[in-house]
Coordinates of C-alpha atoms in Angstrom, one line a residue:
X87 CA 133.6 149.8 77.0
X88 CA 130.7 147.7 77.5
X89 CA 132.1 145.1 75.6
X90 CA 135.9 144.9 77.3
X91 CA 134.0 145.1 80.9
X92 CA 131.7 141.6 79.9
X93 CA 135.2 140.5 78.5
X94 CA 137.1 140.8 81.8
X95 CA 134.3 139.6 83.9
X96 CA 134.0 136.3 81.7
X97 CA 138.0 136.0 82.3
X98 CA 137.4 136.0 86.2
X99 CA 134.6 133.5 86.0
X100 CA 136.9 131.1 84.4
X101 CA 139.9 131.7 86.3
X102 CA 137.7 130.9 89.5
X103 CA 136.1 127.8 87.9
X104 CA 139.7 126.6 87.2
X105 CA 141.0 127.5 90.4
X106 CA 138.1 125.4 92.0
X107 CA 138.5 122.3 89.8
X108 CA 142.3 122.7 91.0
X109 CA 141.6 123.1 94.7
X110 CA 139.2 119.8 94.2
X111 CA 142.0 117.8 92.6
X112 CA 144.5 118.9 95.5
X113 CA 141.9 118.1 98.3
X114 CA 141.1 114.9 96.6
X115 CA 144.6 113.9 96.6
X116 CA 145.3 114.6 100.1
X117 CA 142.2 112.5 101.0
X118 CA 143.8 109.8 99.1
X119 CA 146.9 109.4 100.6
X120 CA 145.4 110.1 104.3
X121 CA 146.9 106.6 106.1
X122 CA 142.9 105.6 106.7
X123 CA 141.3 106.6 103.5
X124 CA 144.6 104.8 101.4
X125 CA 144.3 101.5 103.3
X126 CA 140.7 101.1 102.8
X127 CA 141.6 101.4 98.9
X128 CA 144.5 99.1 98.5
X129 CA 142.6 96.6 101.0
X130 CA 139.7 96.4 98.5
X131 CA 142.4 96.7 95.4
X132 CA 144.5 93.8 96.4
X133 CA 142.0 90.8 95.9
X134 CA 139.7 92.5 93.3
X135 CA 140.8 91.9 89.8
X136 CA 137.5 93.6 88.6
X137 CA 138.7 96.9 90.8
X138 CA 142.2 96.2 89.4
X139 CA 141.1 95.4 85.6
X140 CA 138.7 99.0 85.7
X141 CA 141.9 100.4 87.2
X142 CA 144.2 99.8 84.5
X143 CA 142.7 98.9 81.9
X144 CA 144.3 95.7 81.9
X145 CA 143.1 92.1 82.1
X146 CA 146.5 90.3 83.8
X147 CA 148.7 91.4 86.3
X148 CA 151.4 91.6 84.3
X149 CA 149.7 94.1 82.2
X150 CA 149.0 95.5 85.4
X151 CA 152.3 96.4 86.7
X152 CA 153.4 97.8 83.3
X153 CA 151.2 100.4 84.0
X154 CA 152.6 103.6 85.0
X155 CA 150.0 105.0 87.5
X156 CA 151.2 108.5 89.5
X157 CA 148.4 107.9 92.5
X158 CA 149.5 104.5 94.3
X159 CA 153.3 103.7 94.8
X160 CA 155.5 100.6 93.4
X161 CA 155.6 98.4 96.4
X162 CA 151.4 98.8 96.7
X163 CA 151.3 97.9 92.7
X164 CA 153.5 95.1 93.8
X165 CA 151.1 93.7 95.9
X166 CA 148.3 94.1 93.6
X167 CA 146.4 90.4 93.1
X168 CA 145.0 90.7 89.6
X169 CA 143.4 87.5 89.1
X170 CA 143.0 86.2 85.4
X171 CA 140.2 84.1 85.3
X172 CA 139.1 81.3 82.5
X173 CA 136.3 79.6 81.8
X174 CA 135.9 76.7 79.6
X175 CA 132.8 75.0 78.8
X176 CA 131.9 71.3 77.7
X177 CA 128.9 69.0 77.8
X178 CA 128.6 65.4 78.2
X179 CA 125.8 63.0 77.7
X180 CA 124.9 59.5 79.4
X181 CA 122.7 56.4 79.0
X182 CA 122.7 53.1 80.9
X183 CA 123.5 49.4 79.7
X184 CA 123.6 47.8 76.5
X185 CA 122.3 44.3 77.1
X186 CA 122.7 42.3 73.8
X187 CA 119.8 39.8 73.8
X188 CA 119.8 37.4 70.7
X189 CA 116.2 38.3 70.0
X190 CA 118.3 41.8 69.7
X191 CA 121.3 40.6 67.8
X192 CA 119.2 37.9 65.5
X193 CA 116.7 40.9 64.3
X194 CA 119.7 43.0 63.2
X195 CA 121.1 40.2 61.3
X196 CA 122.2 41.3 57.4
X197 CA 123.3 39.3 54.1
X198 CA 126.7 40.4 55.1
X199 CA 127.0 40.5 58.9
X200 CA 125.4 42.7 61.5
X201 CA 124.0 46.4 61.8
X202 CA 122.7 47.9 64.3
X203 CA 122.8 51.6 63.1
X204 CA 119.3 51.8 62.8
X205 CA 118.8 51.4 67.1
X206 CA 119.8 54.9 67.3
X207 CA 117.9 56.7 64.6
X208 CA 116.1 58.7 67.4
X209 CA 118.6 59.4 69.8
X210 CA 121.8 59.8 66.9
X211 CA 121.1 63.2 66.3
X212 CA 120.6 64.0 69.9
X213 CA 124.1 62.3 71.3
X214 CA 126.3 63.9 68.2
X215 CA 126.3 67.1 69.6
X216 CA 127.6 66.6 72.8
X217 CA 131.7 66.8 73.3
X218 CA 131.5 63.4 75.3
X219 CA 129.0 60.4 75.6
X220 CA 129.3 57.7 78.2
X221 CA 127.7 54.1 77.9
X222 CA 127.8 50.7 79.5
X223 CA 128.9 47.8 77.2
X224 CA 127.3 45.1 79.2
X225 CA 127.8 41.9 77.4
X226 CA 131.3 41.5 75.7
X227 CA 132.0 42.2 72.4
X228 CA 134.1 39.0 72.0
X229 CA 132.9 38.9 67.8
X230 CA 131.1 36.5 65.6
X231 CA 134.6 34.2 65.4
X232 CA 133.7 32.8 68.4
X233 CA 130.2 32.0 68.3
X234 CA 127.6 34.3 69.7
X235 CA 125.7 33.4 72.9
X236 CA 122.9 34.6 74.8
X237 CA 121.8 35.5 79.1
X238 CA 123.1 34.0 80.8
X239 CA 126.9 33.9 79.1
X240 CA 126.4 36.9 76.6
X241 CA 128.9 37.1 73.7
X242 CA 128.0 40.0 71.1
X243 CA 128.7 41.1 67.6
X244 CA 131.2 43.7 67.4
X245 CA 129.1 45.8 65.3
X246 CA 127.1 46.8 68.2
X247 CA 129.7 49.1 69.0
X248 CA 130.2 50.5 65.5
X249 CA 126.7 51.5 65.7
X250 CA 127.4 53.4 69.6
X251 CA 130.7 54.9 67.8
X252 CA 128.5 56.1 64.7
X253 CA 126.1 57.5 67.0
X254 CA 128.5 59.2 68.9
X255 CA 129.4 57.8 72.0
X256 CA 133.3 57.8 72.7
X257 CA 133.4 57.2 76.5
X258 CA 132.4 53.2 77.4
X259 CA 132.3 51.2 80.3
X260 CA 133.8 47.8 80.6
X261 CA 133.6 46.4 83.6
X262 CA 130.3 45.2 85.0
X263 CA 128.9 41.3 85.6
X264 CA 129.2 39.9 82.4
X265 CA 133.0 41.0 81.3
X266 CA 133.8 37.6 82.5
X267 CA 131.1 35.8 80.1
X268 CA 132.0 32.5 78.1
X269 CA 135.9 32.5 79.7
X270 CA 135.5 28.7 80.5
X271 CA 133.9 28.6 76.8
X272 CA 136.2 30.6 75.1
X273 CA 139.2 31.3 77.6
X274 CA 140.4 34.6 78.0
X275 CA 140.1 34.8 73.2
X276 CA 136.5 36.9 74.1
X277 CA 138.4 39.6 76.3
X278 CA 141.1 39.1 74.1
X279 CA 139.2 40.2 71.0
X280 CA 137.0 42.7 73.4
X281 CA 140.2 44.6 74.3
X282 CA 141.9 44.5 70.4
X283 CA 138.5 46.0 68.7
X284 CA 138.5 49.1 71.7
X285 CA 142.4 49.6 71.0
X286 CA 141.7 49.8 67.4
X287 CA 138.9 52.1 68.1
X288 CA 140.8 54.4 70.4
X289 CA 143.9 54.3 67.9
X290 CA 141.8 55.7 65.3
X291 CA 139.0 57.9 66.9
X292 CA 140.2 58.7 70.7
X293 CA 137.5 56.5 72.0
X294 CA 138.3 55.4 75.4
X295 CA 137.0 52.1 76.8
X296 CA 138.2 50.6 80.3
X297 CA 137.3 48.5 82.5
X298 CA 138.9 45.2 81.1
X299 CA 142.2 44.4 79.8
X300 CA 144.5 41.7 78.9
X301 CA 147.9 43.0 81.1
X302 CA 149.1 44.5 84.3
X303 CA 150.8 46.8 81.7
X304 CA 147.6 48.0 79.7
X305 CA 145.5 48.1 83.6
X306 CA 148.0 50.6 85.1
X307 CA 148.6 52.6 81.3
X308 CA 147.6 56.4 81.9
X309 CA 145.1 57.4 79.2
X310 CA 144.1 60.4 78.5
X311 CA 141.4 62.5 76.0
X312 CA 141.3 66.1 75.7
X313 CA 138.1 68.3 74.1
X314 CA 138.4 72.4 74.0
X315 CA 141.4 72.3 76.4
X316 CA 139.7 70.1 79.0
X317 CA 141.9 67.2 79.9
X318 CA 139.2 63.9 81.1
X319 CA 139.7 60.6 82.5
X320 CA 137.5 57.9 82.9
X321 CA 137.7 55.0 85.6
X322 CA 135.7 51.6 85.4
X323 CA 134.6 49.3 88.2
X324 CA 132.7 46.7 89.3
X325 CA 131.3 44.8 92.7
X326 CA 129.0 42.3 91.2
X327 CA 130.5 39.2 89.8
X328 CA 127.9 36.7 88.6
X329 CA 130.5 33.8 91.0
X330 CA 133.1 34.6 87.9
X331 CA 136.7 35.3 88.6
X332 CA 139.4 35.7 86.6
X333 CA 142.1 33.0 87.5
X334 CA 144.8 34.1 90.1
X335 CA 146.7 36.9 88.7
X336 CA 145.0 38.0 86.5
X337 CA 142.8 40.2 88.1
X338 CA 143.0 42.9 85.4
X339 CA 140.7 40.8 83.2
X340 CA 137.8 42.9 84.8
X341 CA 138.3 46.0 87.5
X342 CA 137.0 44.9 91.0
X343 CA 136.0 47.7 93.0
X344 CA 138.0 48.3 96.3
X345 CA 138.4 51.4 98.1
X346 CA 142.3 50.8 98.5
X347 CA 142.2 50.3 94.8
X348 CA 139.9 53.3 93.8
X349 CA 142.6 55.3 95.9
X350 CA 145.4 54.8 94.0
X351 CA 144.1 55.0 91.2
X352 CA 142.5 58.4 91.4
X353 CA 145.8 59.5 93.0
X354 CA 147.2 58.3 89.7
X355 CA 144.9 61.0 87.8
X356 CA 143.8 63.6 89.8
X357 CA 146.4 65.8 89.4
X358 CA 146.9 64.9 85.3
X359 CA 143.4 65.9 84.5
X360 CA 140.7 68.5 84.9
X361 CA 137.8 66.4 84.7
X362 CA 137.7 62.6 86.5
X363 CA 134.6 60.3 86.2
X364 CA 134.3 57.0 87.6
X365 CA 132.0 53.9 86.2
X366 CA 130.5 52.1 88.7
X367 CA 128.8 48.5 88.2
X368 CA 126.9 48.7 91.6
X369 CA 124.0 48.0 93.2
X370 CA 120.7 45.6 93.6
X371 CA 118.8 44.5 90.0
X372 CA 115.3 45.8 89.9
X373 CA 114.9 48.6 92.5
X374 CA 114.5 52.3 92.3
X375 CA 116.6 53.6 95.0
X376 CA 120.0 53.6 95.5
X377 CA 120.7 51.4 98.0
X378 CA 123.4 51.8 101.2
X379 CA 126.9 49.8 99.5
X380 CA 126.0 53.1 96.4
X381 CA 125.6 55.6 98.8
X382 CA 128.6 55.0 100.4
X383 CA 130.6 54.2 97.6
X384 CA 129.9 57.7 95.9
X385 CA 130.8 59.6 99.4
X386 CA 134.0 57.8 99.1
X387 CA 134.7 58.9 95.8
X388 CA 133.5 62.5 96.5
X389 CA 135.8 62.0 99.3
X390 CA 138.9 61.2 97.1
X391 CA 138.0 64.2 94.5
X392 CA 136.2 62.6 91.3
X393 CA 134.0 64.9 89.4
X394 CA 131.2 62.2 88.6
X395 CA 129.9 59.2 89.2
X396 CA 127.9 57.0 86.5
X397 CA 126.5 54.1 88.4
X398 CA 124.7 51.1 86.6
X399 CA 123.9 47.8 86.9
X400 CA 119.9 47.3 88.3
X401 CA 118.3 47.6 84.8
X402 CA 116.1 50.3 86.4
X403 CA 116.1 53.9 86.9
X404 CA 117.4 55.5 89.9
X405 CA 118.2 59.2 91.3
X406 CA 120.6 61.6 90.8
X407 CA 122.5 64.0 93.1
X408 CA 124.8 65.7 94.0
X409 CA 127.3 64.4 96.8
X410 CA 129.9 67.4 98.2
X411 CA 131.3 68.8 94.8
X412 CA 130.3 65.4 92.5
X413 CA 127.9 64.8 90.6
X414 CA 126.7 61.4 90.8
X415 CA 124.5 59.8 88.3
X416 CA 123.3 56.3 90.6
X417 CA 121.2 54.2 87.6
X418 CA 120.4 54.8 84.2
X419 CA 118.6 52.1 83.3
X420 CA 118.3 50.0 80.2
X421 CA 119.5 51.6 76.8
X422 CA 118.7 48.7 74.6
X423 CA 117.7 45.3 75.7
X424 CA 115.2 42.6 75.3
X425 CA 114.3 42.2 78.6
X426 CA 110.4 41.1 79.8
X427 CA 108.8 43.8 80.8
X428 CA 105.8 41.8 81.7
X429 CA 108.3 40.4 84.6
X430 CA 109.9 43.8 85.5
X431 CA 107.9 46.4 84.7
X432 CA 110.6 49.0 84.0
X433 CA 113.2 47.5 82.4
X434 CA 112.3 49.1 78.8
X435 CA 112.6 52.4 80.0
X436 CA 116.0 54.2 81.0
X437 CA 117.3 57.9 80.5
X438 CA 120.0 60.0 78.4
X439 CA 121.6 62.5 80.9
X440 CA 123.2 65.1 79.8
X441 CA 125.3 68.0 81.6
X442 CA 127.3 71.3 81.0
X443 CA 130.7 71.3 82.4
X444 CA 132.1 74.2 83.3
X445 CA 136.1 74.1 84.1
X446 CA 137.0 77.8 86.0
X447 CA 141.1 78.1 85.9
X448 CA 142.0 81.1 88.3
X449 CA 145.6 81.7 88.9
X450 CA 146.8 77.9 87.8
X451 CA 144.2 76.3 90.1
X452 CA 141.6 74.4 88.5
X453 CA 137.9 74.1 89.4
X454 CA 135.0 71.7 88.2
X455 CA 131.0 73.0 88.1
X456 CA 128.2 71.8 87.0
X457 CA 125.1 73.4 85.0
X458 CA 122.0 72.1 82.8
X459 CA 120.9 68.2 84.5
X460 CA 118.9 67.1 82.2
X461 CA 117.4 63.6 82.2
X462 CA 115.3 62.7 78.9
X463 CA 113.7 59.3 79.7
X464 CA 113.9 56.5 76.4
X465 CA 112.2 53.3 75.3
X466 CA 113.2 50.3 74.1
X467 CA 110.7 49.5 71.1
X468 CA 110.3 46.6 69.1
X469 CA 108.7 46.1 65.7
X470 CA 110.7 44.0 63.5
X471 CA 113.6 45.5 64.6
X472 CA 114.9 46.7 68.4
X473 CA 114.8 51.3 68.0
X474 CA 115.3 53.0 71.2
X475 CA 112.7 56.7 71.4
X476 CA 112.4 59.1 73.6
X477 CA 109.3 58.8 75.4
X478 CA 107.9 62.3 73.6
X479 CA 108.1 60.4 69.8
X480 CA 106.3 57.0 71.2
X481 CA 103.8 55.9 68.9
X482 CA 102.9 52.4 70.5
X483 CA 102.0 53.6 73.8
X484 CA 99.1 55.5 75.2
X485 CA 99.7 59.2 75.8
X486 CA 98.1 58.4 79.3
X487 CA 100.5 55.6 79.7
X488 CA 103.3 58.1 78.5
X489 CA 102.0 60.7 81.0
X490 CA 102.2 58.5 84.0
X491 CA 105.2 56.4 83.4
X492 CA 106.9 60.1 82.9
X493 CA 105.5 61.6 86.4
X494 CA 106.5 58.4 88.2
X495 CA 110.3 58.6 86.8
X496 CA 110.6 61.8 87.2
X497 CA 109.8 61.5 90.6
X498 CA 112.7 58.9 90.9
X499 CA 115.4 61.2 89.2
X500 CA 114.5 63.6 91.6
X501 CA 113.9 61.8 94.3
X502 CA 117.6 62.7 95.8
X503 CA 117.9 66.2 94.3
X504 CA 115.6 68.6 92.3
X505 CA 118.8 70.4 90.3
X506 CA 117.5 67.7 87.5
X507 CA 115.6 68.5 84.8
X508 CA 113.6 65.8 83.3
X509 CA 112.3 65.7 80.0
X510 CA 110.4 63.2 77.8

């Protein structure tokens, strides 16, 4: 008897505990579907594809809708915004000028020809990594068929951009002061022979060089890389001209900067790519600072939507900032030259800068970010031979010279902004 009375009162306790659980479902679905209390929850649901993902388990809208779900009708599930959000990352590196002295060229000379591979023994293995690396080919690689020439009508070997294709560099810069160089020596054969060797390079490797060409046709040509599902485009210009201009239509032989001309052709690519940089040639030689023709040039082209700006052109360091959404890079210095630093102090030293680039792609619309400035500052050295190394694996120097040639650049590259990181 004991036993069957324990027995039925165990029976009632669980009837009532179900009977609550089952009152607390019904008052929490009349709660739900009170007008108030429901409008709240499909306010928050309807732009929250976190709320909607945990919802239904899903990760799309699509998948969304498929979903039967009992507590919210079709027409609200309708409405439902379930964002699907991407993210794609890349990273890109960038030096400064390649000025092709023939104390440079002469010291690299071989029993066969040129090579210049050995420059970038230090800074190789640091540029390989990165998806894509920018630099400026100053002086014109019109080849040793012509006759190579020194400042102040450069003509170089084109093994000097072997070497920068070796070391890993597959975005370059063409137009700048010099792409004119030797055209009342040579006539238009050094751009000629300039334009062939990058055609060849991008035919076989996807490098893309512009800047200079040798046709309306190849000037207005649409090229464009791609790296992890990142479409890129780079555009080249210059507004300093050494007195050199190409003859009367033929203005493609180098890329004159001009806002009309910058507008059409970003409008030719912003819509084709994710990522658009722009090259500019710009600027005073042998200053620091930006100067007011750069800062209103990289407005303008923050303005018109490009992602970055690479200025050049002074030899010397200068800031970098960030202007609206665009990252804008205004010197970077010498890479390699022979240039007298007894005359100008800082012409030996410039800077790889490197960047992650972060493309977001929520619902079909694209957007660019930026994380990781870096600046790591370089030095041109010369023993027998020209070898550009990073400030931290100088030998020559003094560490106290090291020390405050670092502080005092750093202070430069910062100057404008302190998202940059500098290293030695």
């Amino acid at each position: 008897p004991m036993a069957a009375t324990r027995q039925v009162s165990n029976m009632k306790t669980v009837t009532k505990i179900f009977m609550a659980l089952d009152l607390l479902a019904i008052a929490g679905f009349l709660v739900l579907y009170l007008p108030f209390t429901r409008e709240k929850i499909e306010t928050a649901l309807a732009d929250n594809s976190a709320l909607c993902s945990i919802l239904y388990m899903k990760e799309t809208e699509s998948e969304a809708k498929e979903t039967k779900v009992e507590l919210i009708d079709a027409e609200t599930l309708a409405s439902l915004k379930c964002s699907d959000v991407q993210e794609t990352r890349i990273t890109m590196i960038m030096t400064g000028d390649a000025l092709i002295h023939n104390s440079v060229y002469n010291s690299h000379k071989t029993s066969t020809g040129y090579d210049f591979t050995d420059i970038f023994d230090y800074v190789k293995p640091i540029v390989m990594p990165y998806d894509l690396a920018y630099y400026n080919q100053e002086t014109i690689l019109g080849g040793t068929e012509l006759g190579l020439s020194n400042y102040p009508q450069f003509n170089s070997p084109q093994e000097v951009g072997d070497a920068f294709v070796d070391a890993g560099f597959n975005l370059v810069s063409l137009a700048n002061n010099h792409t004119l160089d030797g055209r009342y020596r040579y006539g238009n054969k050094a751009l000629i022979n300039s334009r062939a060797y990058w055609d060849a390079w991008y035919e076989k490797e996807g490098i893309i060089a512009t800047g200079s060409w040798t046709s309306w046709e190849e000037r207005d040509r649409i090229i464009i890389g791609e790296v992890k599902g990142v479409t890129y485009a780079m555009l080249s210009y210059t507004t300093v001209y050494n007195m050199l201009y190409p003859p009367k239509g033929q203005e493609y032989l180098t890329n004159f900067y001009s806002e009309e001309k910058a507008k059409a052709d970003v409008e030719a690519y912003r819509d084709k790519v994710d990522l658009l940089i722009v090259a500019m040639h710009w600027g005073v030689d042998y200053i620091l600072t930006p100067n007011a023709s750069e800062k209103k040039i990289a407005q303008y082209l923050s303005s018109l939507g490009v992602d970055i700006v690479i200025g050049n052109h002074g030899h010397y360091l200068q800031p970098i900032d960030m202007v609206g959404d665009t990252l804008v890079l205004y010197g970077l210095g010498n890479f390699v030259s022979a240039q007298n630093e007894d005359h100008h102090p800082y012409c030996l030293t410039g800077a790889l800068a490197s960047v992650d680039i972060i493309k977001s792609e929520t619902d079909g619309e694209v957007k660019i970010s930026f994380e990781n400035v870096r600046a790591q500052l370089l030095y041109t050295q010369k023993n027998n031979k020209f070898k550009v190394v990073p400030y931290s694996q100088l030998k020559t120097r003094t560490s106290r010279n090291n020390a405050a040639m670092y502080e005092k650049f750093k202070k430069v590259l910062t100057e404008l902004w302190d998202g940059v990181e500098v290293i030695e």
